[in-house]
Amino acid sequence: MQLVDNRAIIKITLYMLKEIKKTILDVLFPICCLHCGNGDAWACNECFRKIKILSAQVCPYCEKVNVPGGGICPRCKEKFLGKYVPAPLDRLVVAAKYKEAGISRLIHFFKYRLISDLHEILGKLIVKSLIENNLPLPDFIIPVPLHKRRLRWRGFNQAELLANYISANLAPGLEIPVATDIISRKKYTVPQMKIRNYSERKKNLQNVFVIDKDKKNIIANKKILLVDDVATTGSTLFECGRALKATGAGKVYACVIARQEWKNVL
Ligand SMILES: [Zn+2]
Ligand SMILES: [Zn+2]
């Protein structure tokens, strides 16, 4: 009986602490549109409507050729022919321009100011772009995993929140399963944003993502949608895709809110 009482007290205390934290945050950072400062949402209707979904997608590898739906251009396709491991991503769909109407600010607040509620606005943009780009319905969705140390620091995996939103909203009436136990991040790595050199960035992620051996049968020949917040060189998504393809995945698609231009990172 005593044990039950203690549990109830802990539960109530945690609930109260959560409410206090929420009230303090509401007072210190009242919710308003991050772009124009009006309204009582992180993006007011007017500003949200103004965000343009990217109308043209480019090949994820060379980033030079326009390819419908973000597929691989014929030239890059040729490079993968006859390779032991096929192209890591079959498509990459980018929802909006990084510099477009406050997108970078929304992403920054989502990722670094830890406003997890922003996943709905940003998830909505991704869903819109996936539909406009006629992405075939995936069998399941995989968010790019965080290392558990970073997850503890941030308190949430931003890619997982986006994946959950996409899962519930991509196909009305159908919840596409989100799998978080297939790929894990074994090595703690320096954040990609802190590395300026292209080959160093690639090296930083080598063999970082590991596929659970027991899940091999689940991914065999399946269509998988990888989700991340932003891509720059694409190394993170390519590494995840490579691991999935090497383990027998059929098709690997990927989607992000925006692709940051490499020259803006340098
Ligand atoms: Zn606004
Ligand atoms: Zn290409």
Coordinates of C-alpha atoms and ligand atoms in Angstrom, one line a residue:
M1 CA 0.0 0.0 0.0
Q2 CA 2.8 2.3 1.0
L3 CA 4.5 1.6 -2.4
V4 CA 1.4 2.6 -4.3
D5 CA 1.2 5.9 -2.4
N6 CA 4.8 6.7 -3.1
R7 CA 4.3 6.1 -6.8
A8 CA 1.3 8.3 -6.8
I9 CA 3.2 11.1 -5.0
I10 CA 6.1 10.8 -7.5
K11 CA 3.7 10.9 -10.4
I12 CA 1.9 14.0 -9.1
T13 CA 5.2 15.8 -8.3
L14 CA 6.5 15.1 -11.8
Y15 CA 3.3 16.4 -13.3
M16 CA 3.5 19.6 -11.3
L17 CA 7.1 20.1 -12.2
K18 CA 6.3 19.8 -15.9
E19 CA 3.4 22.3 -15.5
I20 CA 5.7 24.7 -13.7
K21 CA 8.3 24.4 -16.4
K22 CA 5.7 25.0 -19.0
T23 CA 4.3 28.1 -17.2
I24 CA 7.8 29.6 -16.8
L25 CA 8.6 29.0 -20.5
D26 CA 5.3 30.6 -21.5
V27 CA 6.1 33.7 -19.5
L28 CA 9.7 33.9 -20.7
F29 CA 9.1 33.0 -24.3
P30 CA 5.5 33.7 -25.2
I31 CA 4.4 31.8 -28.3
C32 CA 4.3 34.0 -31.3
C33 CA 5.1 33.7 -35.0
L34 CA 8.9 33.4 -35.3
H35 CA 8.7 35.2 -38.6
C36 CA 6.5 38.3 -38.0
G37 CA 6.1 38.2 -34.2
N38 CA 2.2 38.2 -34.4
G39 CA -0.4 35.7 -33.4
D40 CA -0.2 32.9 -30.9
A41 CA 1.5 30.1 -32.9
W42 CA 5.1 29.6 -33.9
A43 CA 4.1 30.3 -37.5
C44 CA 1.0 32.3 -38.1
N45 CA -1.3 31.3 -40.9
E46 CA -0.2 34.1 -43.1
C47 CA 3.5 33.3 -42.8
F48 CA 2.9 29.6 -43.1
R49 CA 1.0 30.1 -46.3
K50 CA 3.9 32.1 -47.7
I51 CA 6.4 29.3 -47.3
K52 CA 6.9 27.8 -50.8
I53 CA 7.3 24.1 -51.2
L54 CA 10.3 23.5 -53.5
S55 CA 8.8 23.0 -57.0
A56 CA 11.9 21.4 -58.5
Q57 CA 14.0 18.6 -57.0
V58 CA 17.6 17.9 -57.9
C59 CA 19.6 14.7 -58.1
P60 CA 20.8 14.0 -54.5
Y61 CA 24.3 13.1 -55.6
C62 CA 25.5 15.8 -58.1
E63 CA 22.8 18.4 -57.0
K64 CA 23.0 19.8 -60.5
V65 CA 20.4 18.1 -62.6
N66 CA 16.6 18.6 -62.0
V67 CA 15.0 15.2 -61.6
P68 CA 11.3 14.8 -60.9
G69 CA 10.7 13.6 -57.3
G70 CA 14.4 13.9 -56.4
G71 CA 15.5 10.7 -58.1
I72 CA 19.0 9.9 -59.5
C73 CA 20.1 11.6 -62.7
P74 CA 21.2 9.3 -65.6
R75 CA 24.9 10.3 -65.2
C76 CA 25.0 9.5 -61.4
K77 CA 23.0 6.3 -62.1
E78 CA 25.8 5.1 -64.3
K79 CA 28.3 5.6 -61.6
F80 CA 26.5 3.1 -59.3
L81 CA 26.0 0.5 -62.0
G82 CA 27.9 -2.7 -61.3
K83 CA 28.8 -1.6 -57.8
Y84 CA 28.7 -4.1 -55.0
V85 CA 26.5 -1.9 -52.9
P86 CA 23.8 0.0 -54.9
A87 CA 23.0 3.7 -54.6
P88 CA 22.3 4.4 -50.9
L89 CA 19.3 6.6 -51.7
D90 CA 16.9 6.2 -54.6
R91 CA 15.3 9.6 -53.9
L92 CA 15.8 12.6 -51.7
V93 CA 12.9 15.0 -51.4
V94 CA 13.7 18.4 -49.9
A95 CA 10.6 20.3 -48.7
A96 CA 11.7 23.9 -48.9
K97 CA 14.6 26.3 -49.4
Y98 CA 16.8 26.8 -46.3
K99 CA 16.6 30.6 -46.8
E100 CA 12.9 30.6 -47.6
A101 CA 10.6 32.8 -45.4
G102 CA 12.1 32.1 -42.0
I103 CA 12.6 28.3 -42.5
S104 CA 16.1 28.5 -41.1
R105 CA 14.7 30.2 -38.0
L106 CA 12.0 27.6 -37.5
I107 CA 14.7 24.8 -37.8
H108 CA 17.0 26.6 -35.4
F109 CA 14.3 26.9 -32.7
F110 CA 13.3 23.3 -33.3
K111 CA 16.8 21.9 -33.0
Y112 CA 18.8 24.2 -30.8
R113 CA 16.2 26.0 -28.7
L114 CA 14.5 22.7 -28.2
I115 CA 10.9 23.7 -29.1
S116 CA 9.6 20.3 -29.9
D117 CA 6.1 21.6 -30.8
L118 CA 7.6 22.9 -34.0
H119 CA 7.6 19.4 -35.4
E120 CA 4.0 19.8 -36.5
I121 CA 4.6 22.9 -38.7
L122 CA 7.8 21.4 -40.1
G123 CA 6.2 17.9 -40.5
K124 CA 3.3 19.5 -42.4
L125 CA 5.8 21.0 -44.9
I126 CA 7.5 17.6 -45.5
V127 CA 4.2 15.8 -46.0
K128 CA 3.1 18.5 -48.5
S129 CA 6.3 18.0 -50.5
L130 CA 6.1 14.2 -50.4
I131 CA 2.6 14.3 -51.8
E132 CA 3.5 16.9 -54.5
N133 CA 6.5 14.7 -55.5
N134 CA 4.4 11.6 -55.7
L135 CA 6.5 9.6 -53.4
P136 CA 5.4 5.9 -53.4
L137 CA 4.0 4.9 -50.0
P138 CA 6.8 3.5 -47.9
D139 CA 6.4 0.2 -46.0
F140 CA 7.9 2.0 -43.0
I141 CA 9.6 5.1 -41.8
I142 CA 12.9 5.3 -40.1
P143 CA 14.1 8.5 -38.4
V144 CA 17.8 9.1 -38.4
P145 CA 18.9 8.1 -34.9
L146 CA 20.7 10.2 -32.4
H147 CA 23.4 8.8 -30.2
K148 CA 21.9 8.2 -26.8
R149 CA 24.3 10.8 -25.2
R150 CA 22.9 13.5 -27.5
L151 CA 19.4 12.3 -27.1
R152 CA 19.7 12.7 -23.3
W153 CA 21.0 16.2 -23.8
R154 CA 18.3 17.3 -26.2
G155 CA 15.5 15.3 -24.6
F156 CA 13.9 14.3 -27.9
N157 CA 15.0 13.1 -31.3
Q158 CA 13.9 15.8 -33.7
A159 CA 13.9 13.4 -36.7
E160 CA 11.7 11.0 -34.7
L161 CA 9.1 13.7 -34.0
L162 CA 9.0 14.5 -37.7
A163 CA 8.7 10.8 -38.6
N164 CA 5.7 10.4 -36.3
Y165 CA 4.0 13.3 -37.9
I166 CA 4.6 12.0 -41.4
S167 CA 3.4 8.5 -40.3
A168 CA 0.1 9.9 -39.2
N169 CA -0.5 12.3 -42.0
L170 CA 1.1 11.1 -45.3
A171 CA -1.8 8.8 -46.2
P172 CA -5.2 9.6 -44.6
G173 CA -6.6 6.7 -42.6
L174 CA -3.4 4.8 -42.8
E175 CA -0.7 4.9 -40.1
I176 CA 2.7 4.0 -41.7
P177 CA 4.8 2.2 -39.0
V178 CA 7.8 4.1 -37.6
A179 CA 10.7 1.9 -36.8
T180 CA 13.2 3.2 -34.3
D181 CA 14.9 -0.1 -33.5
I182 CA 16.4 -1.0 -36.9
I183 CA 19.3 1.5 -37.1
S184 CA 21.3 2.6 -34.2
R185 CA 24.2 5.1 -33.8
K186 CA 27.0 3.2 -32.2
K187 CA 29.7 5.9 -32.1
Y188 CA 29.4 9.3 -30.5
T189 CA 30.6 11.7 -33.2
V190 CA 31.4 15.3 -33.4
P191 CA 28.3 17.2 -34.8
Q192 CA 28.6 17.5 -38.6
M193 CA 28.1 21.2 -38.4
K194 CA 31.4 21.6 -36.5
I195 CA 33.4 20.0 -39.3
R196 CA 34.4 22.3 -42.1
N197 CA 36.2 19.8 -44.4
Y198 CA 34.2 17.7 -46.8
S199 CA 36.2 14.5 -46.5
E200 CA 36.5 14.8 -42.8
R201 CA 32.7 15.0 -42.6
K202 CA 32.5 11.8 -44.6
K203 CA 35.1 10.1 -42.4
N204 CA 33.3 11.2 -39.2
L205 CA 30.3 9.1 -40.1
Q206 CA 32.0 6.0 -41.4
N207 CA 30.6 2.8 -39.8
V208 CA 28.6 4.9 -37.4
F209 CA 25.2 3.4 -38.2
V210 CA 24.6 -0.2 -37.4
I211 CA 21.6 -2.3 -38.5
D212 CA 20.2 -4.7 -35.9
K213 CA 21.0 -8.2 -37.3
D214 CA 17.6 -9.6 -36.1
K215 CA 15.8 -7.0 -38.2
K216 CA 17.3 -8.1 -41.5
N217 CA 14.2 -10.0 -42.5
I218 CA 12.0 -7.1 -41.8
I219 CA 13.8 -4.7 -44.2
A220 CA 14.4 -7.2 -47.0
N221 CA 13.1 -5.8 -50.3
K222 CA 11.0 -3.2 -48.4
K223 CA 10.5 0.5 -49.3
I224 CA 11.9 2.6 -46.5
L225 CA 11.6 6.4 -45.9
L226 CA 14.4 7.9 -44.0
V227 CA 13.6 11.2 -42.2
D228 CA 16.0 13.9 -41.0
D229 CA 15.6 17.6 -40.3
V230 CA 18.3 19.0 -42.6
A231 CA 20.8 17.7 -45.0
T232 CA 24.0 19.5 -46.1
T233 CA 26.3 17.2 -48.0
G234 CA 23.8 14.4 -47.4
S235 CA 26.5 12.2 -45.7
T236 CA 24.3 11.2 -42.8
L237 CA 21.4 10.1 -45.0
F238 CA 23.8 8.4 -47.5
E239 CA 25.5 6.5 -44.6
C240 CA 22.1 5.3 -43.3
G241 CA 20.9 4.4 -46.8
R242 CA 24.2 2.5 -47.5
A243 CA 23.7 0.4 -44.3
L244 CA 20.1 -0.4 -45.2
K245 CA 20.9 -1.3 -48.8
A246 CA 23.8 -3.5 -47.7
T247 CA 21.4 -5.4 -45.5
G248 CA 18.9 -6.0 -48.3
A249 CA 16.4 -3.0 -48.3
G250 CA 14.6 -2.7 -51.6
K251 CA 14.2 1.1 -52.0
V252 CA 15.4 3.8 -49.7
Y253 CA 13.8 7.2 -50.0
A254 CA 14.8 10.2 -47.8
C255 CA 13.2 13.5 -46.9
V256 CA 14.3 16.6 -45.1
I257 CA 12.9 20.0 -44.3
A258 CA 15.7 21.8 -46.2
R259 CA 19.1 21.3 -47.7
Q260 CA 21.6 23.7 -46.4
E261 CA 24.0 25.0 -49.1
W262 CA 27.5 23.7 -48.5
K263 CA 29.0 27.2 -49.2
N264 CA 26.9 28.6 -46.3
V265 CA 28.4 26.2 -43.9
L266 CA 32.0 27.0 -44.9
Ligands
ZN1 ZN 3.7 35.4 -39.1
ZN2 ZN 23.3 13.4 -60.5

